[in-house]
Amino acid sequence: MPQRSSWSGRILDGTNLMLLLLISLITLVPFIYVLAGSLAPNEQIASNEFFLIPKRLTLDAYRYMFSTSTILRSLWVTVGVTVAGTIFNLLMTSLMAYPLARKDFAARKPILIMVIFTMLFSGGLIPTFIVVRSLGLLDTYAALVIPGAISAFNLIILKNFFQQLPDGIEEAAKIDGCHDAAILWRIVLPLSTPALATFALFYAVGNWNNYFSAILYINDYAKYPIQVLLRQIVILASGGIGDSSQFSGGVCRAVRFCQNGRDRDRNPSDSARLSIFAKAFYKRDLAWFRERLISVRVFTDKLKVEKERGNRNEQTESDSRAGGCQYVGVGGESIGGMCRYEGGRKGSKRDSDDLHPGSAVHDRADQAGQCGCEENRGVYQVQTGANLGPKRSL
Amino acid sequence: MLTVWNRQLRKQGWLYLLVTPGILYFVIFKYLPMTGLVIAFQNYQPFLGIAHSKWVGLKHFDRFIHEPAFWMLMRNTFVLSLYNIVFFFPLPILIALMLNELRIQWMKRVIQTVIYIPHFMSWVVVVGLAYMFFTTQDGIVNNWLSMGGADPIPFLGSVGWFRPMITLEVIWKETGWGTIIFLAAISGVDPGLYESAKLDGANRFRQMWHITLPAIRSTIIILAILRLGSFMENGFEQIFLMLNSLNRDVGEVFDTYVYTSGVLQGNFSYSAAIGLFKSVISLVLVVAANYGARKWGEEGIY
């Protein structure tokens, strides 16, 4: 390696090390910030007293988080999907990779070409969605696992790995009377544990982080994996930038209202958010959201909720934004808590309107413009409730 | 013919059996959707199915390319990919070279491990972090700005900041992970080459330029081909999560548009046509990039 001597060399090394340390720091700071925030009492977060090191530590946020059923349920869904999904991924991938690794396998070439072509061209989102739907997989956990069972890329790498194993062992096993499946199970797989562990990690991360399939195929919020819930809580609730959606407005108003309210100390929304986040990191929270689907459900759920909650939210806006808030309320007690604040406080309407002046108008105009065709514009005018009509009827 | 087939099956029956679930998967979830693309030429009605829906030829394509959204999508996709290639693509190479120059081995391992972490976070988490840091209301960056007396900057809700934010997030999340492949290529370099370069009086920059970089050249080219091939892909999850009504004009890309108009609004045929359009362009790009690489005397990807 490079020689150790001159002054210029040392300065170079020093600068290099400093730059790399700086990069590592930039990588780490957000994590530490979230962890610190999750452990800090709310008033400290509210007053911006600290950045990375809270003055006093508390586990309130975590206690709060575990006292709710929604988050735990979501976590269990994700854990289940990750464990079962990863086993399924590995099984499918290695079953297919082994015959393809056998040079004497007659159908090897055409099958390989078939696999590689899927890496270059795909049917795309809509036809895949239609296939999954017609298989009756919508709203099942299987939809989170089966459509992504084999990654063509991983398959080919694993195939190459199997090819590198010495041929002699297989020959010997064959002479001993092993058939091909037994060779795979008793010899090839045990010899490939490092490779399998690596793919298990990749698949597990992918399954844990899976958000797209969930928003695509899962409508039932009881089956939402943690990523979908996380997006609901963290992004829609904390930002609500220009109203990310008609739906998000409700949550963000509700939450922001709570935060701005004097009840802040009693309402751990801030640190609850942070702690969920931290938790996500801790678990290597590994990978979104059907805004309008949700808001439609919100719409239908709204009636139910209103009955249950005795029209508590009546004084809030009656459009779909308020619906968003109620949806979260349905989803879980914790966030329901936040919403209750909105319902419970006076002057909430004025407060939240000030935060997003004219956003409703903007949003609608924007979306009508985005689809730019007569029929869709019509649909949008009737608010989100109608948008999902087609999907629901499928 | 039949006897050949029979003998084959008897000899390699197990292999055929093992490969069957995988083939079924690819046929059902990859090839069936490809045939499903015919709905792009139909007025697909879910209750009629593909068999009974009306054929409309190229109507949906015609409608799409005459829509204002068409040029918006093309522009957004193109600019985002360009940003990605210009600002993100060289960074893993640079960091890999820097790591390679580090002499303290344990330090190198620690730094490597740290910069790999963000790759394992989901886009929900990364975008969530971006929200925590950059919102105008409670974002920590804007809090600092206001403490310094400056006006808050709408990082997440403005046309001008959308692309830089997307690129920054990608850089934060993927740069570290991207170094792996280059570090692997660098580790394959024969140390003797450095020795002889030193004897010839090459300083460290020279060694890097004449030995390390050429060693990873083919890796760079293969990754560049793959990147060009996915030029039309901007990462649905990230962009979907970052989209809001204020930045939709610069943020909407093919995937998010297909999702909104197809899955959410139920315009299946129209969205399938857009998807097909995108897939065909992608295919052409990969083939062209691969052809180009071969022409330049490099090994392509196939």
Tab-separated table of C-alpha atoms in Angstrom, chain A residues 11-324:
chain	number	residue	atom	x	y	z
A	11	ILE	CA	-1.579	16.085	5.465
A	12	LEU	CA	-3.380	14.172	2.737
A	13	ASP	CA	-4.055	11.252	5.057
A	14	GLY	CA	-5.254	13.575	7.789
A	15	THR	CA	-7.669	15.435	5.523
A	16	ASN	CA	-8.917	12.196	4.087
A	17	LEU	CA	-9.613	10.756	7.526
A	18	MET	CA	-11.305	13.965	8.677
A	19	LEU	CA	-13.568	14.020	5.616
A	20	LEU	CA	-14.551	10.380	6.101
A	21	LEU	CA	-15.256	10.966	9.777
A	22	LEU	CA	-17.405	13.947	8.828
A	23	ILE	CA	-19.354	11.781	6.399
A	24	SER	CA	-19.891	9.153	9.085
A	25	LEU	CA	-21.091	11.860	11.435
A	26	ILE	CA	-23.611	13.142	8.882
A	27	THR	CA	-24.850	9.589	8.547
A	28	LEU	CA	-25.220	9.086	12.269
A	29	VAL	CA	-26.606	12.417	13.465
A	30	PRO	CA	-30.206	11.856	12.281
A	31	PHE	CA	-30.332	8.536	14.135
A	32	ILE	CA	-28.978	10.016	17.331
A	33	TYR	CA	-31.390	12.926	17.014
A	34	VAL	CA	-34.341	10.568	16.763
A	35	LEU	CA	-33.142	8.387	19.607
A	36	ALA	CA	-32.530	11.426	21.805
A	37	GLY	CA	-35.933	12.839	20.915
A	38	SER	CA	-37.643	9.589	21.792
A	39	LEU	CA	-36.054	9.565	25.234
A	40	ALA	CA	-36.578	13.217	26.033
A	41	PRO	CA	-39.578	14.593	27.853
A	42	ASN	CA	-41.956	16.500	25.642
A	43	GLU	CA	-41.410	19.978	26.990
A	44	GLN	CA	-37.772	19.762	26.031
A	45	ILE	CA	-38.559	18.848	22.459
A	46	ALA	CA	-41.184	21.540	22.321
A	47	SER	CA	-38.855	24.251	23.479
A	48	ASN	CA	-35.938	23.123	21.337
A	49	GLU	CA	-33.738	22.981	24.396
A	50	PHE	CA	-31.437	20.334	23.068
A	51	PHE	CA	-30.304	18.840	19.841
A	52	LEU	CA	-28.563	15.565	20.535
A	53	ILE	CA	-28.397	15.173	24.294
A	54	PRO	CA	-31.563	15.586	26.326
A	55	LYS	CA	-31.183	16.938	29.850
A	56	ARG	CA	-33.469	14.351	31.360
A	57	LEU	CA	-34.359	10.914	30.082
A	58	THR	CA	-37.792	9.361	30.148
A	59	LEU	CA	-39.358	6.265	28.694
A	60	ASP	CA	-42.825	7.839	28.542
A	61	ALA	CA	-42.948	7.806	24.803
A	62	TYR	CA	-42.137	4.124	24.643
A	63	ARG	CA	-44.627	3.306	27.344
A	64	TYR	CA	-47.186	5.288	25.431
A	65	MET	CA	-46.350	3.485	22.258
A	66	PHE	CA	-46.689	0.033	23.769
A	67	SER	CA	-49.921	0.983	25.469
A	68	THR	CA	-51.582	1.193	22.102
A	69	SER	CA	-52.741	-1.785	20.128
A	70	THR	CA	-52.319	-0.413	16.596
A	71	ILE	CA	-48.590	-0.087	16.574
A	72	LEU	CA	-48.005	-3.435	18.194
A	73	ARG	CA	-50.378	-5.136	15.814
A	74	SER	CA	-48.671	-3.526	12.856
A	75	LEU	CA	-45.299	-4.596	14.160
A	76	TRP	CA	-46.510	-8.166	14.505
A	77	VAL	CA	-47.839	-8.086	10.954
A	78	THR	CA	-44.469	-6.940	9.722
A	79	VAL	CA	-42.557	-9.446	11.829
A	80	GLY	CA	-44.779	-12.241	10.543
A	81	VAL	CA	-44.522	-11.168	6.921
A	82	THR	CA	-40.770	-10.757	7.242
A	83	VAL	CA	-40.146	-14.148	8.800
A	84	ALA	CA	-42.545	-16.143	6.638
A	85	GLY	CA	-41.715	-14.119	3.543
A	86	THR	CA	-37.983	-14.523	3.913
A	87	ILE	CA	-38.228	-18.274	4.358
A	88	PHE	CA	-40.480	-18.446	1.308
A	89	ASN	CA	-38.100	-16.234	-0.710
A	90	LEU	CA	-35.109	-18.359	0.160
A	91	LEU	CA	-36.924	-21.596	-0.553
A	92	MET	CA	-38.204	-20.463	-3.945
A	93	THR	CA	-34.921	-18.900	-4.957
A	94	SER	CA	-32.717	-21.830	-4.044
A	95	LEU	CA	-35.111	-24.397	-5.512
A	96	MET	CA	-34.926	-22.592	-8.823
A	97	ALA	CA	-31.251	-21.672	-8.641
A	98	TYR	CA	-30.002	-25.209	-8.188
A	99	PRO	CA	-31.257	-26.781	-11.438
A	100	LEU	CA	-30.099	-23.651	-13.273
A	101	ALA	CA	-26.642	-24.109	-11.803
A	102	ARG	CA	-26.436	-27.631	-13.216
A	103	LYS	CA	-24.705	-27.452	-16.564
A	104	ASP	CA	-26.147	-30.841	-17.546
A	105	PHE	CA	-29.724	-29.626	-17.047
A	106	ALA	CA	-31.278	-29.641	-20.494
A	107	ALA	CA	-33.793	-26.822	-20.009
A	108	ARG	CA	-31.213	-24.536	-18.401
A	109	LYS	CA	-30.678	-22.083	-21.235
A	110	PRO	CA	-34.307	-21.301	-22.138
A	111	ILE	CA	-35.219	-20.884	-18.465
A	112	LEU	CA	-32.284	-18.547	-17.873
A	113	ILE	CA	-33.262	-16.450	-20.877
A	114	MET	CA	-36.803	-16.328	-19.557
A	115	VAL	CA	-35.546	-15.053	-16.203
A	116	ILE	CA	-33.151	-12.482	-17.624
A	117	PHE	CA	-35.800	-11.048	-19.932
A	118	THR	CA	-37.924	-10.131	-16.908
A	119	MET	CA	-35.060	-7.935	-15.752
A	120	LEU	CA	-35.180	-5.969	-18.991
A	121	PHE	CA	-38.895	-5.695	-19.561
A	122	SER	CA	-41.895	-5.853	-17.280
A	123	GLY	CA	-45.633	-5.750	-17.628
A	124	GLY	CA	-45.695	-2.853	-15.210
A	125	LEU	CA	-47.828	-1.903	-12.269
A	126	ILE	CA	-51.366	-2.153	-13.623
A	127	PRO	CA	-51.288	-5.613	-15.262
A	128	THR	CA	-49.486	-7.017	-12.232
A	129	PHE	CA	-52.122	-5.503	-9.999
A	130	ILE	CA	-54.850	-7.095	-12.131
A	131	VAL	CA	-53.171	-10.490	-11.912
A	132	VAL	CA	-52.828	-10.272	-8.143
A	133	ARG	CA	-56.438	-9.161	-7.871
A	134	SER	CA	-57.788	-11.947	-10.040
A	135	LEU	CA	-55.870	-14.484	-7.975
A	136	GLY	CA	-57.891	-13.240	-5.029
A	137	LEU	CA	-54.809	-12.093	-3.166
A	138	LEU	CA	-55.989	-8.549	-2.417
A	139	ASP	CA	-56.150	-7.897	1.294
A	140	THR	CA	-54.226	-11.014	2.196
A	141	TYR	CA	-50.775	-11.248	3.727
A	142	ALA	CA	-49.861	-13.522	0.818
A	143	ALA	CA	-50.017	-10.456	-1.460
A	144	LEU	CA	-47.083	-9.054	0.493
A	145	VAL	CA	-45.027	-12.176	-0.034
A	146	ILE	CA	-45.904	-14.080	-3.188
A	147	PRO	CA	-45.687	-11.384	-5.920
A	148	GLY	CA	-42.087	-10.753	-4.872
A	149	ALA	CA	-41.122	-14.350	-4.181
A	150	ILE	CA	-38.030	-14.437	-6.367
A	151	SER	CA	-35.760	-11.564	-7.253
A	152	ALA	CA	-34.280	-12.364	-10.656
A	153	PHE	CA	-31.088	-10.625	-9.656
A	154	ASN	CA	-30.636	-12.657	-6.466
A	155	LEU	CA	-31.545	-15.806	-8.347
A	156	ILE	CA	-28.752	-15.341	-10.826
A	157	ILE	CA	-26.170	-14.523	-8.169
A	158	LEU	CA	-27.182	-17.570	-6.144
A	159	LYS	CA	-27.036	-19.692	-9.304
A	160	ASN	CA	-23.483	-18.478	-9.900
A	161	PHE	CA	-22.614	-19.294	-6.312
A	162	PHE	CA	-23.940	-22.848	-6.652
A	163	GLN	CA	-21.897	-23.259	-9.837
A	164	GLN	CA	-18.704	-22.493	-7.955
A	165	LEU	CA	-19.184	-25.426	-5.610
A	166	PRO	CA	-16.906	-28.340	-6.591
A	167	ASP	CA	-18.613	-30.841	-8.917
A	168	GLY	CA	-16.968	-33.843	-7.269
A	169	ILE	CA	-19.160	-33.758	-4.188
A	170	GLU	CA	-22.312	-33.996	-6.245
A	171	GLU	CA	-20.891	-36.858	-8.252
A	172	ALA	CA	-20.006	-38.697	-5.083
A	173	ALA	CA	-23.477	-38.163	-3.661
A	174	LYS	CA	-24.988	-39.432	-6.860
A	175	ILE	CA	-22.938	-42.587	-6.703
A	176	ASP	CA	-24.140	-43.039	-3.155
A	177	GLY	CA	-27.632	-43.021	-4.547
A	178	CYS	CA	-28.783	-39.481	-3.768
A	179	HIS	CA	-31.343	-37.997	-6.132
A	180	ASP	CA	-31.106	-34.362	-7.194
A	181	ALA	CA	-33.431	-32.986	-4.531
A	182	ALA	CA	-31.445	-34.751	-1.828
A	183	ILE	CA	-28.203	-33.386	-3.214
A	184	LEU	CA	-29.661	-29.872	-2.976
A	185	TRP	CA	-31.010	-30.375	0.519
A	186	ARG	CA	-28.179	-32.368	2.080
A	187	ILE	CA	-25.140	-31.074	0.285
A	188	VAL	CA	-25.548	-27.895	-1.727
A	189	LEU	CA	-27.600	-25.893	0.781
A	190	PRO	CA	-25.441	-26.733	3.841
A	191	LEU	CA	-22.358	-25.768	1.844
A	192	SER	CA	-23.971	-22.466	0.874
A	193	THR	CA	-24.936	-21.119	4.271
A	194	PRO	CA	-22.889	-17.905	3.949
A	195	ALA	CA	-24.533	-17.090	0.633
A	196	LEU	CA	-27.961	-18.034	1.963
A	197	ALA	CA	-27.407	-15.853	5.025
A	198	THR	CA	-26.586	-12.903	2.814
A	199	PHE	CA	-29.699	-13.411	0.701
A	200	ALA	CA	-31.774	-13.941	3.825
A	201	LEU	CA	-30.582	-10.525	4.995
A	202	PHE	CA	-31.403	-8.868	1.667
A	203	TYR	CA	-34.822	-10.485	1.444
A	204	ALA	CA	-35.593	-9.764	5.094
A	205	VAL	CA	-34.670	-6.104	4.705
A	206	GLY	CA	-36.834	-5.943	1.601
A	207	ASN	CA	-39.782	-7.586	3.339
A	208	TRP	CA	-39.455	-5.436	6.426
A	209	ASN	CA	-39.188	-2.284	4.339
A	210	ASN	CA	-41.968	-3.268	1.993
A	211	TYR	CA	-44.333	-0.360	1.630
A	212	PHE	CA	-45.307	-0.385	-2.017
A	213	SER	CA	-46.975	-3.816	-2.053
A	214	ALA	CA	-48.811	-2.929	1.110
A	215	ILE	CA	-50.343	0.244	-0.253
A	216	LEU	CA	-51.060	-1.505	-3.503
A	217	TYR	CA	-52.648	-4.696	-2.261
A	218	ILE	CA	-53.788	-4.128	1.308
A	219	ASN	CA	-56.936	-2.149	1.995
A	220	ASP	CA	-57.738	-3.462	5.417
A	221	TYR	CA	-55.985	-1.300	7.975
A	222	ALA	CA	-55.905	-4.154	10.469
A	223	LYS	CA	-53.430	-5.778	8.107
A	224	TYR	CA	-51.218	-2.771	7.588
A	225	PRO	CA	-47.536	-3.448	8.045
A	226	ILE	CA	-45.544	-1.048	10.172
A	227	GLN	CA	-44.221	0.960	7.231
A	228	VAL	CA	-47.676	2.088	6.220
A	229	LEU	CA	-48.523	3.034	9.774
A	230	LEU	CA	-45.188	4.721	10.179
A	231	ARG	CA	-45.825	6.877	7.175
A	232	GLN	CA	-49.210	7.773	8.541
A	233	ILE	CA	-47.819	8.771	11.899
A	234	VAL	CA	-44.501	10.308	11.051
A	235	ILE	CA	-44.836	11.907	7.672
A	236	LEU	CA	-48.459	12.807	7.343
A	237	ALA	CA	-48.656	13.914	10.918
A	238	SER	CA	-45.458	15.862	11.193
A	239	GLY	CA	-45.374	17.520	7.851
A	240	GLY	CA	-48.589	17.995	6.067
A	241	ILE	CA	-46.578	20.072	3.656
A	242	GLY	CA	-48.981	22.045	1.577
A	243	ASP	CA	-51.292	19.189	2.467
A	244	SER	CA	-49.611	16.124	1.086
A	245	SER	CA	-53.053	14.916	0.313
A	246	GLN	CA	-56.551	15.817	1.129
A	247	PHE	CA	-56.299	13.196	3.758
A	248	SER	CA	-53.104	14.297	5.366
A	249	GLY	CA	-54.557	17.658	6.090
A	250	GLY	CA	-56.760	16.149	8.718
A	251	VAL	CA	-54.032	14.348	10.549
A	252	CYS	CA	-51.610	17.161	10.373
A	253	ARG	CA	-54.134	19.621	11.602
A	254	ALA	CA	-55.120	17.357	14.372
A	255	VAL	CA	-51.603	16.709	15.455
A	256	ARG	CA	-50.310	20.167	14.980
A	257	PHE	CA	-53.232	21.471	16.822
A	258	CYS	CA	-52.411	19.237	19.694
A	259	GLN	CA	-48.839	20.307	19.599
A	260	ASN	CA	-49.703	23.926	19.551
A	261	GLY	CA	-52.225	23.503	22.257
A	262	ARG	CA	-51.487	23.984	25.905
A	263	ASP	CA	-52.097	20.321	26.509
A	264	ARG	CA	-48.750	19.578	25.041
A	265	ASP	CA	-47.347	18.210	28.242
A	266	ARG	CA	-50.073	15.721	28.599
A	267	ASN	CA	-49.934	14.694	24.990
A	268	PRO	CA	-46.818	12.788	24.110
A	269	SER	CA	-47.445	12.963	20.385
A	270	ASP	CA	-44.054	14.400	19.634
A	271	SER	CA	-41.967	11.948	21.455
A	272	ALA	CA	-44.332	9.135	20.626
A	273	ARG	CA	-43.608	9.829	17.035
A	274	LEU	CA	-39.938	9.942	17.681
A	275	SER	CA	-39.994	6.763	19.667
A	276	ILE	CA	-41.850	4.849	16.995
A	277	PHE	CA	-39.238	6.083	14.708
A	278	ALA	CA	-36.433	5.099	16.997
A	279	LYS	CA	-38.013	1.745	17.461
A	280	ALA	CA	-38.138	1.351	13.755
A	281	PHE	CA	-34.451	2.017	13.598
A	282	TYR	CA	-33.689	-0.237	16.456
A	283	LYS	CA	-35.427	-3.124	14.798
A	284	ARG	CA	-33.628	-2.184	11.644
A	285	ASP	CA	-36.897	-1.030	10.506
A	286	LEU	CA	-36.484	-2.023	7.261
A	287	ALA	CA	-39.045	-0.144	3.944
A	288	TRP	CA	-46.184	3.984	2.013
A	289	PHE	CA	-49.860	4.740	1.472
A	290	ARG	CA	-52.960	4.847	-0.436
A	291	GLU	CA	-53.958	8.308	0.398
A	292	ARG	CA	-57.210	8.259	-1.356
A	293	LEU	CA	-57.959	4.689	-0.555
A	294	ILE	CA	-57.519	5.589	3.006
A	295	SER	CA	-59.570	8.676	2.772
A	296	VAL	CA	-62.335	6.685	1.197
A	297	ARG	CA	-62.217	4.224	3.968
A	298	VAL	CA	-62.060	7.135	6.278
A	299	PHE	CA	-65.237	8.293	4.704
A	300	THR	CA	-67.022	5.046	5.193
A	301	ASP	CA	-65.549	4.517	8.608
A	302	LYS	CA	-66.503	7.946	9.609
A	303	LEU	CA	-70.104	7.052	10.048
A	304	LYS	CA	-69.183	4.132	12.228
A	305	VAL	CA	-66.790	6.121	14.296
A	306	GLU	CA	-69.184	8.924	14.783
A	307	LYS	CA	-71.659	6.527	16.197
A	308	GLU	CA	-69.113	5.031	18.493
A	309	ARG	CA	-67.619	8.206	19.668
A	310	GLY	CA	-70.838	10.014	20.063
A	311	ASN	CA	-70.097	12.577	17.407
A	312	ARG	CA	-67.159	13.841	19.345
A	313	ASN	CA	-65.558	15.329	16.312
A	314	GLU	CA	-68.572	17.161	15.133
A	315	GLN	CA	-67.127	20.550	15.785
A	316	THR	CA	-64.196	19.952	13.475
A	317	GLU	CA	-64.433	20.402	9.769
A	318	SER	CA	-66.779	18.032	8.107
A	319	ASP	CA	-64.762	17.440	4.979
A	320	SER	CA	-62.486	14.548	4.338
A	321	ARG	CA	-59.664	16.163	6.224
A	322	ALA	CA	-61.399	15.718	9.458
A	323	GLY	CA	-62.026	12.228	8.190
A	324	GLY	CA	-58.317	11.651	8.100
